[in-house]
Every structure is written in structure tokens, then in C-alpha cells.
Coordinates of C-alpha atoms in Angstrom, one line a residue:
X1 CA 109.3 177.8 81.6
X2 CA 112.0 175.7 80.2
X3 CA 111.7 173.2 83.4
X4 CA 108.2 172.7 82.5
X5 CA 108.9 171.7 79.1
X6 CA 111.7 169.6 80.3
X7 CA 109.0 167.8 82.6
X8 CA 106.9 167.6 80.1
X9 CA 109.2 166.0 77.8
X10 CA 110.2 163.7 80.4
X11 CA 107.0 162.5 80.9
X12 CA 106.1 162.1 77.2
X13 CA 109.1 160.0 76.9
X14 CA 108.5 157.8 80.2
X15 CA 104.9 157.2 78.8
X16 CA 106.4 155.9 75.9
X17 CA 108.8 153.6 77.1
X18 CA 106.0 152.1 79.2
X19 CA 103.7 151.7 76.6
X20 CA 106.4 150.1 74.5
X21 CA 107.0 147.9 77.5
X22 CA 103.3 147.0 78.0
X23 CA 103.4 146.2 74.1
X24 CA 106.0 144.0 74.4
X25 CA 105.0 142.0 77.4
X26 CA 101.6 141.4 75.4
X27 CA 103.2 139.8 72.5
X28 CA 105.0 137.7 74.7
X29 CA 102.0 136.6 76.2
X30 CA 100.6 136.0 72.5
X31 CA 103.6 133.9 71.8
X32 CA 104.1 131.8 75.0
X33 CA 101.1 129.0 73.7
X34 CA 101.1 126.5 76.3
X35 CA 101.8 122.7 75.1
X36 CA 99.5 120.5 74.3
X37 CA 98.7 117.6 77.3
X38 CA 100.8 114.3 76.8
X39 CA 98.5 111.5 77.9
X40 CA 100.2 109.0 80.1
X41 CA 99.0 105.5 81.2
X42 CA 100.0 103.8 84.4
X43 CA 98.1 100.4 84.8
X44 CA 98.7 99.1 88.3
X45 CA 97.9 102.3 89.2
X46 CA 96.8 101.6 92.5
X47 CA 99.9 99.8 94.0
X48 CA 103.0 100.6 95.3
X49 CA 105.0 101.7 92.0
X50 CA 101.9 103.3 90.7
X51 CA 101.4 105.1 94.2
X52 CA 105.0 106.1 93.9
X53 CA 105.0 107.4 90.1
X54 CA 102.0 109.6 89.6
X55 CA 103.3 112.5 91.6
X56 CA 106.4 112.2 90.1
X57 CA 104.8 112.7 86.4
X58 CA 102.1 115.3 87.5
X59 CA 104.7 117.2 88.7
X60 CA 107.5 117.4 85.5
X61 CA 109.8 114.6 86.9
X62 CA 109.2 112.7 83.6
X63 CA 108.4 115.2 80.7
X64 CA 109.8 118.6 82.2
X65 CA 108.8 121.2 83.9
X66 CA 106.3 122.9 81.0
X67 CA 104.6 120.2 80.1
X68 CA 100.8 119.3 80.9
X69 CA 100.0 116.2 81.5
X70 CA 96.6 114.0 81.7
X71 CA 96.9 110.6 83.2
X72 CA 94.9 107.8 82.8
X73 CA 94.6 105.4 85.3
X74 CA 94.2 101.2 85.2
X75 CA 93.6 98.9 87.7
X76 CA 91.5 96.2 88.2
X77 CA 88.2 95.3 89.8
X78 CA 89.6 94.6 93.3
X79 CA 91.1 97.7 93.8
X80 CA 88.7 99.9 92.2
X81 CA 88.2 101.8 95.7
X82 CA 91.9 102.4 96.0
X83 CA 92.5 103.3 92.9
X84 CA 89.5 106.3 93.6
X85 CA 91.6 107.2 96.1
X86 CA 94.8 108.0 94.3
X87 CA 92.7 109.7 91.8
X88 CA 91.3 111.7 95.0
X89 CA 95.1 112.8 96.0
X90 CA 95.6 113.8 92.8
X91 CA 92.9 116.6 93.1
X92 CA 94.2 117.5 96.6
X93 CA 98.2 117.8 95.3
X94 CA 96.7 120.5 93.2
X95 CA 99.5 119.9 90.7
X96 CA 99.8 122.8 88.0
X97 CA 100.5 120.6 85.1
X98 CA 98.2 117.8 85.7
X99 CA 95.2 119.0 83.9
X100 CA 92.8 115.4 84.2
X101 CA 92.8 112.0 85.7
X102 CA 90.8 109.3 84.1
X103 CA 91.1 106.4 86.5
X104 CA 89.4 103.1 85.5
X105 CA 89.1 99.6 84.9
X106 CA 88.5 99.4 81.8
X107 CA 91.7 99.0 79.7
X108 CA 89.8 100.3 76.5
X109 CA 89.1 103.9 78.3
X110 CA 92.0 103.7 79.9
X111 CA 93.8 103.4 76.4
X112 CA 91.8 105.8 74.6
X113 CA 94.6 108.1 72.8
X114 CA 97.2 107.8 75.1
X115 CA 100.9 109.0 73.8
X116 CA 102.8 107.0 76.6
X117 CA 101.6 104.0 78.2
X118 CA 103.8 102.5 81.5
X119 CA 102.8 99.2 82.0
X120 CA 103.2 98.3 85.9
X121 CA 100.0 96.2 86.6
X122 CA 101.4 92.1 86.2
X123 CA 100.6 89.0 88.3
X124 CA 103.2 88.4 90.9
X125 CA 105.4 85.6 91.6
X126 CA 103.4 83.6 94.9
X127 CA 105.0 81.2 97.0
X128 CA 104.8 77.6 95.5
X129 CA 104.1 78.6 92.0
X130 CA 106.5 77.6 89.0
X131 CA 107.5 80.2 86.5
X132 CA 105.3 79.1 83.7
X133 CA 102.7 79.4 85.9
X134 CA 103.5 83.3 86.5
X135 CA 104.1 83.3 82.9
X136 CA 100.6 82.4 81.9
X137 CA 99.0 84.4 84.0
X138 CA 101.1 87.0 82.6
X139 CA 100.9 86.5 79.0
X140 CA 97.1 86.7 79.5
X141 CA 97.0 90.5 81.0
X142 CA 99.6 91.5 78.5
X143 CA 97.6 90.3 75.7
X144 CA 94.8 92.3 76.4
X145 CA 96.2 95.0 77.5
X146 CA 98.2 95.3 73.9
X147 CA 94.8 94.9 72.5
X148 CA 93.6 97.6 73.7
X149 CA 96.9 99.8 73.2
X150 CA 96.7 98.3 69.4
X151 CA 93.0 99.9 69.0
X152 CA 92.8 102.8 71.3
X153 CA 96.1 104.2 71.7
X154 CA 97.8 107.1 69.5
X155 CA 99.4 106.1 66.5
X156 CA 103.3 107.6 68.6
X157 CA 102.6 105.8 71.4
X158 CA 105.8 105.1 73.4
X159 CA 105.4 102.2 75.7
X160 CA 107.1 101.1 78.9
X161 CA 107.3 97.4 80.5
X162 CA 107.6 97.4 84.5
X163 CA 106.1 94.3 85.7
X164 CA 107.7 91.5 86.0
X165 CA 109.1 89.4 83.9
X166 CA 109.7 92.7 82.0
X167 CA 111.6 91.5 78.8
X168 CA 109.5 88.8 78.3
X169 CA 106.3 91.1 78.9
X170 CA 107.0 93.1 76.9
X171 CA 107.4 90.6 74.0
X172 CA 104.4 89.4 74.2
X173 CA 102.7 93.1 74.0
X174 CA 104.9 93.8 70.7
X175 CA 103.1 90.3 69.4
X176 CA 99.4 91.2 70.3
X177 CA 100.2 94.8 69.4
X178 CA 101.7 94.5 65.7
X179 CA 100.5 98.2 64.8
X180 CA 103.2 99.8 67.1
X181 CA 106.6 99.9 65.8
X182 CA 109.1 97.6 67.7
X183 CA 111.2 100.6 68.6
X184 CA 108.1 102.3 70.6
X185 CA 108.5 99.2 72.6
X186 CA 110.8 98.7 75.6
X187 CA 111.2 97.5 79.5
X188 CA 113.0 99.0 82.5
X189 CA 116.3 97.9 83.2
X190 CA 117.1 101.7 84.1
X191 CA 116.7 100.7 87.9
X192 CA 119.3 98.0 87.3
X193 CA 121.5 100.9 85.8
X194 CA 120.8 103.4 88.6
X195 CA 121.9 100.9 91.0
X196 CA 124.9 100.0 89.6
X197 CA 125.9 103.8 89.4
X198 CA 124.4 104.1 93.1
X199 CA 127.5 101.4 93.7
X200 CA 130.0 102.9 92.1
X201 CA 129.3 106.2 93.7
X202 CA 129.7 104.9 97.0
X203 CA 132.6 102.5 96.7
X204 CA 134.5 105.8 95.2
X205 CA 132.9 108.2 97.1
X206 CA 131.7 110.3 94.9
X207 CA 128.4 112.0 93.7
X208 CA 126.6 109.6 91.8
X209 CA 126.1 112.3 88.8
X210 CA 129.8 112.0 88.3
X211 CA 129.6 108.4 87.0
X212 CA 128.3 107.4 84.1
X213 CA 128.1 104.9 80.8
X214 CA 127.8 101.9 83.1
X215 CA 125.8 99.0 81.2
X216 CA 123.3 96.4 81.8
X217 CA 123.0 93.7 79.3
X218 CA 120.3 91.4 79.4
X219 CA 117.6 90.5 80.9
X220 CA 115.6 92.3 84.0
X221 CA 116.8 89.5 86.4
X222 CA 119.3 88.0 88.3
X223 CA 120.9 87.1 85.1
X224 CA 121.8 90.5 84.0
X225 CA 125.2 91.5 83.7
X226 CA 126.3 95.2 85.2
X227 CA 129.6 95.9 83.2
X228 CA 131.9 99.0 83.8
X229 CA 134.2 98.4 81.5
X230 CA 133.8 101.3 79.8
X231 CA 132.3 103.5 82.6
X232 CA 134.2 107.0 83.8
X233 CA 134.2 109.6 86.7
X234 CA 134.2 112.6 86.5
X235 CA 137.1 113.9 88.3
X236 CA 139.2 117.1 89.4
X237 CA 141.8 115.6 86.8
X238 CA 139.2 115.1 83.8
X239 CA 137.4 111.7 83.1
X240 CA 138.7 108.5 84.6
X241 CA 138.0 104.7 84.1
X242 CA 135.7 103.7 86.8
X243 CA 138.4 100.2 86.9
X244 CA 140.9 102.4 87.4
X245 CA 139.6 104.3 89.7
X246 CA 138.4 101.1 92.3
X247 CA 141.3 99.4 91.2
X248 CA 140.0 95.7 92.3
X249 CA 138.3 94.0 89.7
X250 CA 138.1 90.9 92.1
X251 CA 135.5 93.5 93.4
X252 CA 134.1 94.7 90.3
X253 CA 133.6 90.9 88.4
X254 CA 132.3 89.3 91.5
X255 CA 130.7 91.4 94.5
X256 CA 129.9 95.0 92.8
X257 CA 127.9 92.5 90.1
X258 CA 125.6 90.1 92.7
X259 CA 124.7 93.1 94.9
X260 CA 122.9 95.2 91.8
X261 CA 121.6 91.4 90.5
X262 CA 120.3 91.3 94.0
X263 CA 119.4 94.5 94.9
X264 CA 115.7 94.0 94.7
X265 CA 115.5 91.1 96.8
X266 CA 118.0 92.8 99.4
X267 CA 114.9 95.7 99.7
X268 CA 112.2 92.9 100.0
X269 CA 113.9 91.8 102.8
X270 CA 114.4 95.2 103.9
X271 CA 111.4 97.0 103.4
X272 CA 108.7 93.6 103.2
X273 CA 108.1 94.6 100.2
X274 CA 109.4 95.6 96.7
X275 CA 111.8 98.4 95.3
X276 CA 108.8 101.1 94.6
X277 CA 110.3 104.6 94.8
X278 CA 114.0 103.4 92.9
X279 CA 111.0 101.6 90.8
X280 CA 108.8 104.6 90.4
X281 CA 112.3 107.2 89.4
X282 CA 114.2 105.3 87.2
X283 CA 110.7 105.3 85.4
X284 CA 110.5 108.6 84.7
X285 CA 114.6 108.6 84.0
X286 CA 114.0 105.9 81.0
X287 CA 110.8 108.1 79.7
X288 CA 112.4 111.5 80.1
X289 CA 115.6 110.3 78.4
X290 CA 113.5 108.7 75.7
X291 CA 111.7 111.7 74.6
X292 CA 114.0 114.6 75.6
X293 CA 117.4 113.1 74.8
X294 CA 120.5 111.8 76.6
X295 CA 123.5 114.2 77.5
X296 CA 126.0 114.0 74.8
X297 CA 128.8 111.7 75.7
X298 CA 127.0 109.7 77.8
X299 CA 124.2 106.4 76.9
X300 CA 121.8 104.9 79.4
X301 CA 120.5 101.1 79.6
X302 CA 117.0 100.3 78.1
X303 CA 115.6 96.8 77.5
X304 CA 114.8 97.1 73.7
X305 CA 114.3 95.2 70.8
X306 CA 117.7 93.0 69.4
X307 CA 118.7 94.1 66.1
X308 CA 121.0 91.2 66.3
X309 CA 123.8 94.3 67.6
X310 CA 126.9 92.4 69.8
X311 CA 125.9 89.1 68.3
X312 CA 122.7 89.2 70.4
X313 CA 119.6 86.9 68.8
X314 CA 117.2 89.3 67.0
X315 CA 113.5 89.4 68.4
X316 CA 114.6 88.8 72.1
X317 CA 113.8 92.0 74.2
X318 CA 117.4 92.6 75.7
X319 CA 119.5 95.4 77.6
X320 CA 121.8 97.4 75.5
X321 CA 123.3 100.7 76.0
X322 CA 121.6 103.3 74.3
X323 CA 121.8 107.0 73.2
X324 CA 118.4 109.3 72.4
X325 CA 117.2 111.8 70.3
X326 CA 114.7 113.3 69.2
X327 CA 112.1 110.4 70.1
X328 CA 114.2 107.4 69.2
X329 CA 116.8 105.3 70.8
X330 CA 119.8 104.0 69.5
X331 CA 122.3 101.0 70.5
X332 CA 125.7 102.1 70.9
X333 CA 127.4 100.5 68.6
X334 CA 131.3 99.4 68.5
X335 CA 132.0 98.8 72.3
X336 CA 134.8 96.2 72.8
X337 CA 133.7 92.8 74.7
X338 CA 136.1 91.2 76.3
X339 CA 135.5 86.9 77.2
X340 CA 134.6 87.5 80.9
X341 CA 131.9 90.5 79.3
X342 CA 131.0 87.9 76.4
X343 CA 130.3 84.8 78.5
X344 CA 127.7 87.0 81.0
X345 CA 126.2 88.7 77.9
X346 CA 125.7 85.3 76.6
X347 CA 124.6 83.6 79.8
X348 CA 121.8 86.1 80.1
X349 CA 120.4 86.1 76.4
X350 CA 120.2 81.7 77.2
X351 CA 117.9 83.1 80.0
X352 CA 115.4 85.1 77.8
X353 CA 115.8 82.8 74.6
X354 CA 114.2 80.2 77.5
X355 CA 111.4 82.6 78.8
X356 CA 110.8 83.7 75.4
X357 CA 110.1 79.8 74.5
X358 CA 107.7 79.4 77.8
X359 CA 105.6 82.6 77.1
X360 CA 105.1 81.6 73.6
X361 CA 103.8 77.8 74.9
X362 CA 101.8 79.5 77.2
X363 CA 100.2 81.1 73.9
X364 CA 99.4 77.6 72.8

């Protein structure tokens, strides 16, 4: 009798501790409320950086891992077929957190509450045109396009500048777009940064996550100037000076900086055709950074708006080193620049003060 109300007991007690069980599990599940979508444009959407980019997002690479995603999609008329069919491979991926794909060309739907917009689309440089004449044709898309962002776009809307003459791009954006704050505006110079780190890595021989707080100042171009002067490794003995490390700054102020102000025309002639993937990654490293934060210790490079920091004009669009949190870069103030650092810092800032002159003639 006494094993029966042992069983019995034992039973009561196991149905209780499954029913607590069950309980908890459903409050969980009343808890975990899945994020809202974050609406993303890519204009150029149909190239090769575009092509490149929208797996990477529907996937997590650029926001993380839990958060939905719609994208909206901006090409123009020409490649309106094309651009059907990357909306088409979309469906197929099946990803989990893509939940829509708007794909247009019209940059007013395309615009239509979007929180981050990375600008791709850009007329390309063609044999036996002069700058200015890229930079018309240029000024003319961005203006629309920041237009439309101006109108359509959410009122947090974090934008991105990819094509070409980046800097200068997106300069022109801020001035058709005066509604978005200056500080939701910036260009890529992250795939300047990656490269440089990709160098370092390899000339050490050591993983590339291991090196970081290079710098690129400047613009996006061959002007730019890759600095390491205060760049460490991560090594068995704690952090080290990448310059002490490699040890031959012949190396460092001469060949290490033309190969990463080159590197993109070393691929063209590579590939026949432009950095896309590098393109397409440091992408979602700049965004991802931006809106989730940057390890502590370390800073990234992001072409942003001069707040005159380092003695740089303000109002140029310009490469600085930059920490983030919570939404919102900041230039790392304090660094010490020595006169071979100053005179390349310098040297590239002539460079955009110039552009920055044509694109606003080409307004005229």
C-alpha cells in the first residue's frame, strides 16, 4: 500500500513540474516579440555590388542575426528586367529574416519609409570623359535621389554613399536633403580600411582580426592616406605597435600605402571588373558598426562630415577614425600627427576641397 502512495505521489509531483515547465516555456514565448522590420534601400540594386549585398543583409550580415528585414530595391529603366530577377532570387533564397522586397524604379516608392538607405547606383567613369563630366552626371542622380530620401524616407534614416566619387556624392545628397541631420550622412571608406588591415595581416602573418585602429583619412581615392601609426596586434605578449611589429617604415610610408590606394584598380585588372564582394562586406561592416557599436578599444574609418577635428575644413565629407554607439558616430579625438601623417592628411583634403568646388559648378 505504501508503494502505491509513493507512486502516486511521484506522479503528482512529476505532473507538476511539467505543468510548471509548460507554464514557463509559454511566458517565454509571450515575451520573445519579434523586432520590428528595418527597411533598407540599395539603389543600383541590379549590379554587381548590389548583386553582392542583398544576401548579405537578408541574411543578418549587416543588422544581426534577429533582425527582420524588408528591402527595397532601385534601379533604373534599363535594367528593370534584371533587377526582377534579383528580386526573383530573393524569393528562391527563402531567407528567414527577409520578410518583403519592393524592387523598382521609381526612387519615390523605393524611398517610401526606409530607415537605411545605401546608395550604390552612380554614373561611372567612361573612357575619354573628364571628371566634371562624371561629376555632372553625378550630381544630377544624387539630387534626386536626396529628394526623394528628403520626402519619403523616415525621419532616422541612416544613409550610406558607395558610388563613386563617394565623398563628394554624398555632399551633394546632404545639400538636396537639408531635413536629414549631417551626422545620418556618410560614405564608405571602410573598404579602404579592410584593405589596409588585409595588408598588415599578411605582411605579419597574422589573422586579420588581430589588427586593428588602422586609419584612412580622406577622401575615397587614390589620395587617401592609410596611416598605422597608431595601429596594434594582438599578440601572445599583449598588444603591439603594428610599426614595431613590420619594423620597415620604408615599407609602411611608401609600398604598404600605394597598394591599398590602388587596390581597386589592381582587381579591375584582375577580375575586368570592380571590387564587388570587398565592396558589398565592408558595406554591411560600416552599417552594422554604425548601429550596433564598435568593440571598445578599437575605432573604424567612416567618410563623415568635418567638424573642422585635426585641422580638417568643416563641410568637406572626409575620412576620420570613428568610435559608435548607440546610433551615432564619433571622431576620435586627440591622436598625435606627425609631418609625414600631416602633409598626406593635407594633400587629400586639397583633393576634395577641389571636387567639392566642381560638383557645386556643376549645380550652376
Amino acid at each position: 500500500m505504501d508503494h502505491v502512495v509513493l507512486l502516486q505521489k511521484i506522479l503528482v509531483v512529476s505532473f507538476i513540474v511539467a505543468l510548471f515547465w509548460k507554464i514557463i516555456r509559454y511566458m517565454c514565448n509571450l515575451l520573445h516579440v519579434e523586432k520590428e522590420p528595418v527597411r533598407i534601400l540599395v539603389t543600383g540594386a541590379a549590379g554587381q555590388i548590389g548583386y553582392a549585398i542583398v544576401p548579405m543583409i537578408a541574411r543578418g550580415v549587416m543588422l544581426g542575426p534577429d533582425q527582420p528585414v524588408i528591402l527595397h530595391l532601385l534601379d533604373i529603366e534599363p535594367v528593370a528586367e534584371a533587377l526582377n530577377g534579383v528580386k526573383m532570387e530573393l524569393t528562391d533564397a527563402a531567407f528567414p529574416l527577409l520578410k518583403g522586397v519592393i524592387a523598382t524604379t521609381d526612387p519615390i516608392e523605393a524611398c517610401m519609409g526606409v530607415n537605411i538607405a545605401v546608395m550604390v547606383g552612380g554614373f561611372p567613369r567612361k573612357e575619354g570623359m573628364e571628371r566634371k563630366d562624371v561629376m555632372s552626371k553625378n550630381v544630377s542622380i544624387y539630387k534626386a535621389q536626396a529628394s526623394a530620401l528628403e520626402k519619403h524616407a523616415a525621419d532616422d534614416c541612416k544613409v550610406l554613399v558607395i558610388a563613386n566619387p563617394a565623398n563628394t556624392n554624398a555632399l551633394i545628397l546632404k545639400e538636396f536633403a537639408p531635413s536629414i541631420p549631417e551626422k545620418n550622412i556618410t560614405c564608405l571608406t571602410r573598404l579602404d580600411h579592410n584593405r589596409a588591415l588585409g595588408q598588415i595581416s599578411e605582411r605579419l602573418d597574422v589573422q586579420v582580426s588581430d589588427v586593428k585602429n588602422v586609419i584612412i583619412w580622406g577622401n575615397h581615392s587614390s589620395t587617401q592616406y592609410p596611416d598605422v601609426s597608431h595601429a596594434t596586434v594582438h599578440t601572445s605578449r599583449g598588444e603591439k605597435p603594428v610599426r614595431e611589429l613590420v619594423s620597415d617604415d620604408k615599407w609602411l610610408n611608401d609600398e604598404f600605402i600605394t597598394t591599398v590606394q590602388q587596390r581597386g584598380a589592381a582587381i579591375i585588372k584582375a577580375r575586368k571588373q570592380s571590387s564587388a564582394l570587398s565592396a558589398a562586406s565592408a558595406a554591411c561592416d560600416h552599417i552594422r558598426d554604425w548601429v550596433l557599436g564598435t568593440p571598445k578599444g578599437t575605432w573604424v574609418s567612416m567618410g563623415v562630415y568635418s567638424d573642422g577635428s585635426y585641422g580638417i575644413q568643416p563641410g568637406l565629407v572626409y575620412s576620420f577614425p570613428v568610435t559608435c554607439e548607440k546610433g551615432r558616430w564619433s571622431i576620435v579625438q586627440g591622436l598625435m600627427i606627425d609631418e609625414f601623417s600631416r602633409a598626406k592628411m593635407d594633400a587629400t583634403e586639397k583633393e576634395l576641397v577641389e571636387e567639392k568646388s566642381m560638383a557645386y559648378s556643376c549645380l550652376d
